[in-house]
Amino acid sequence: CQAGAYWTGSGASGTGACRPCLSGTYSTGSGANASGTCRLCQSGTYWTGSGSSGSGSCRLCLAGKYSTGSGVITSISCSLCQAGAYWTGSGASGTGACRPCLSGTYSTGSGANASGTCRLCQSGTYWTGSGSSGSGSCRLCLAGKYSTGSGVITSISCSLCQAGAYW
């Protein structure tokens, strides 16, 4: 049998008896005599076809997605980065690849593939944490204080109102 296939029986009279490695797997060597010679595509990848003769057939999960298991058989099995995080690369092999939105920002959608999907907290608010999944994490400046900028990362950046004015 050629690479990407195997045969467990005896007395085969042609390559038609060879069985292809299943989806999510591949085999690089010829003459394989067991399905165990088919290797699993590594985490961060998937393969929908059968009979693959190399790991190059395993496709990378797209940006904004990851997979933790090996032998994944479809791109649908690549999980989305959660809201509040993004991933710009491809082939991520775990949730740790998803980067949290920085302080002063948040993201409501899952599967984000760029840091630009993280929105700035609006003026009059701040956020010290990271990985926020909604604008509700942005905290209001305290009474008597304000901020004019967006994406403020600390309450210290909230200025005191001038004498004779209030907020």
Short mmCIF file of C-alpha atoms in Angstrom, two decimals:
data_model
loop_
_atom_site.label_atom_id
_atom_site.label_comp_id
_atom_site.label_asym_id
_atom_site.label_seq_id
_atom_site.Cartn_x
_atom_site.Cartn_y
_atom_site.Cartn_z
CA CYS A 1 0.00 0.00 0.00
CA GLN A 2 1.17 3.51 -0.69
CA ALA A 3 1.47 6.27 1.90
CA GLY A 4 -1.92 7.28 3.28
CA ALA A 5 -3.26 3.72 3.26
CA TYR A 6 -2.83 0.35 5.00
CA TRP A 7 -3.88 -3.30 4.65
CA THR A 8 -4.33 -5.66 7.59
CA GLY A 9 -5.10 -8.83 5.68
CA SER A 10 -2.98 -11.11 3.56
CA GLY A 11 -3.08 -12.12 -0.08
CA ALA A 12 -4.09 -8.74 -1.49
CA SER A 13 -3.96 -8.69 -5.28
CA GLY A 14 -3.84 -4.94 -5.84
CA THR A 15 -3.93 -1.49 -4.28
CA GLY A 16 -7.76 -1.66 -4.23
CA ALA A 17 -7.52 -3.78 -1.08
CA CYS A 18 -5.72 -0.99 0.73
CA ARG A 19 -7.82 1.06 3.16
CA PRO A 20 -7.25 4.82 3.32
CA CYS A 21 -6.31 6.50 6.57
CA LEU A 22 -9.47 8.07 7.99
CA SER A 23 -10.32 11.77 8.29
CA GLY A 24 -8.17 13.53 10.85
CA THR A 25 -5.25 11.18 10.19
CA TYR A 26 -2.39 10.66 7.75
CA SER A 27 0.38 8.15 7.02
CA THR A 28 3.77 8.96 5.48
CA GLY A 29 5.13 5.47 4.93
CA SER A 30 4.23 2.84 2.35
CA GLY A 31 3.58 -0.82 3.13
CA ALA A 32 1.56 -0.11 6.29
CA ASN A 33 -0.19 -3.18 7.73
CA ALA A 34 -2.32 -1.63 10.50
CA SER A 35 -4.62 1.36 10.98
CA GLY A 36 -2.40 2.36 13.89
CA THR A 37 0.22 3.54 11.40
CA CYS A 38 -2.13 6.41 10.54
CA ARG A 39 -1.09 9.35 12.71
CA LEU A 40 -3.51 11.90 14.14
CA CYS A 41 -3.40 15.46 12.84
CA GLN A 42 -1.99 17.56 15.69
CA SER A 43 -4.05 19.95 17.79
CA GLY A 44 -4.70 23.25 16.05
CA THR A 45 -5.38 21.43 12.78
CA TYR A 46 -8.07 19.31 11.10
CA TRP A 47 -8.42 17.10 8.01
CA THR A 48 -11.73 16.28 6.34
CA GLY A 49 -10.42 13.95 3.66
CA SER A 50 -9.12 10.40 3.82
CA GLY A 51 -5.98 8.71 2.53
CA SER A 52 -3.65 11.59 3.36
CA SER A 53 0.03 10.88 2.80
CA GLY A 54 1.44 13.60 5.03
CA SER A 55 0.86 16.03 7.87
CA GLY A 56 0.78 18.82 5.27
CA SER A 57 -2.78 17.76 4.46
CA CYS A 58 -3.88 18.73 7.97
CA ARG A 59 -5.37 22.23 7.66
CA LEU A 60 -4.77 24.93 10.27
CA CYS A 61 -7.69 26.22 12.32
CA LEU A 62 -8.32 29.78 11.12
CA ALA A 63 -7.55 32.97 13.04
CA GLY A 64 -9.96 33.47 15.95
CA LYS A 65 -10.27 29.69 16.42
CA TYR A 66 -8.36 26.87 18.10
CA SER A 67 -8.56 23.13 18.72
CA THR A 68 -7.31 21.28 21.76
CA GLY A 69 -7.65 17.73 20.49
CA SER A 70 -5.73 15.85 17.84
CA GLY A 71 -7.35 14.00 14.95
CA VAL A 72 -10.00 16.72 14.42
CA ILE A 73 -11.98 15.95 11.25
CA THR A 74 -13.71 19.24 10.38
CA SER A 75 -13.14 22.99 10.66
CA ILE A 76 -16.41 23.23 12.60
CA SER A 77 -14.60 21.42 15.42
CA CYS A 78 -12.19 24.34 15.75
CA SER A 79 -13.56 26.31 18.71
CA LEU A 80 -14.03 30.09 18.69
CA CYS A 81 -11.99 32.33 20.98
CA GLN A 82 -14.42 33.55 23.65
CA ALA A 83 -15.77 37.08 23.84
CA GLY A 84 -13.14 39.37 25.35
CA ALA A 85 -10.33 37.64 23.47
CA TYR A 86 -8.89 37.32 19.96
CA TRP A 87 -6.28 35.35 18.00
CA THR A 88 -4.59 36.69 14.89
CA GLY A 89 -2.64 33.60 13.90
CA SER A 90 -3.80 30.23 12.60
CA GLY A 91 -3.27 26.73 13.97
CA ALA A 92 -3.85 27.60 17.63
CA SER A 93 -3.76 24.52 19.84
CA GLY A 94 -5.59 25.73 22.93
CA THR A 95 -7.53 28.51 24.59
CA GLY A 96 -4.24 29.97 25.83
CA ALA A 97 -3.51 31.16 22.30
CA CYS A 98 -6.48 33.52 22.46
CA ARG A 99 -5.20 36.89 23.67
CA PRO A 100 -7.37 38.89 26.10
CA CYS A 101 -8.51 42.39 25.17
CA LEU A 102 -6.28 44.87 27.00
CA SER A 103 -7.21 47.14 29.88
CA GLY A 104 -9.59 49.91 28.84
CA THR A 105 -11.16 47.71 26.15
CA TYR A 106 -13.74 44.95 25.72
CA SER A 107 -15.11 42.67 22.99
CA THR A 108 -18.61 41.24 22.83
CA GLY A 109 -18.21 38.76 19.98
CA SER A 110 -16.55 35.35 19.97
CA GLY A 111 -14.13 34.19 17.27
CA ALA A 112 -12.38 37.57 16.99
CA ASN A 113 -9.30 37.48 14.76
CA ALA A 114 -7.77 40.92 15.42
CA SER A 115 -7.02 43.18 18.38
CA GLY A 116 -9.05 45.86 16.58
CA THR A 117 -12.22 43.98 17.54
CA CYS A 118 -11.59 45.10 21.13
CA ARG A 119 -13.59 48.31 21.60
CA LEU A 120 -12.47 51.20 23.79
CA CYS A 121 -14.41 51.95 26.98
CA GLN A 122 -16.22 55.22 26.37
CA SER A 123 -15.28 58.55 27.93
CA GLY A 124 -16.36 58.90 31.55
CA THR A 125 -15.41 55.27 32.24
CA TYR A 126 -12.30 53.15 32.84
CA TRP A 127 -11.39 49.44 33.03
CA THR A 128 -8.32 48.09 34.82
CA GLY A 129 -8.75 44.42 33.95
CA SER A 130 -8.26 42.55 30.69
CA GLY A 131 -10.36 40.09 28.71
CA SER A 132 -13.66 41.93 29.26
CA SER A 133 -16.60 40.57 27.28
CA GLY A 134 -18.83 43.62 27.53
CA SER A 135 -19.05 47.36 28.06
CA GLY A 136 -20.59 46.66 31.49
CA SER A 137 -17.08 46.01 32.76
CA CYS A 138 -16.15 49.63 32.07
CA ARG A 139 -16.56 51.41 35.42
CA LEU A 140 -17.95 54.93 35.77
CA CYS A 141 -15.62 57.61 37.10
CA LEU A 142 -16.60 58.39 40.69
CA ALA A 143 -18.92 61.29 41.56
CA GLY A 144 -17.16 64.62 41.13
CA LYS A 145 -14.74 63.18 38.55
CA TYR A 146 -14.76 62.83 34.75
CA SER A 147 -12.65 61.64 31.84
CA THR A 148 -12.74 62.90 28.28
CA GLY A 149 -10.70 60.15 26.70
CA SER A 150 -11.84 56.68 25.73
CA GLY A 151 -9.98 53.48 26.64
CA VAL A 152 -8.97 54.81 30.07
CA ILE A 153 -7.26 52.08 32.12
CA THR A 154 -7.33 53.42 35.68
CA SER A 155 -9.55 55.54 37.94
CA ILE A 156 -6.56 57.84 38.54
CA SER A 157 -7.09 59.09 34.99
CA CYS A 158 -10.53 60.42 36.01
CA SER A 159 -10.03 64.14 36.71
CA LEU A 160 -11.67 66.20 39.46
CA CYS A 161 -14.41 68.57 38.35
CA GLN A 162 -13.45 72.25 38.61
CA ALA A 163 -14.61 74.28 41.61
CA GLY A 164 -18.21 75.34 41.21
CA ALA A 165 -19.02 72.41 38.85
CA TYR A 166 -20.30 68.93 39.57
CA TRP A 167 -20.96 65.64 37.83
#
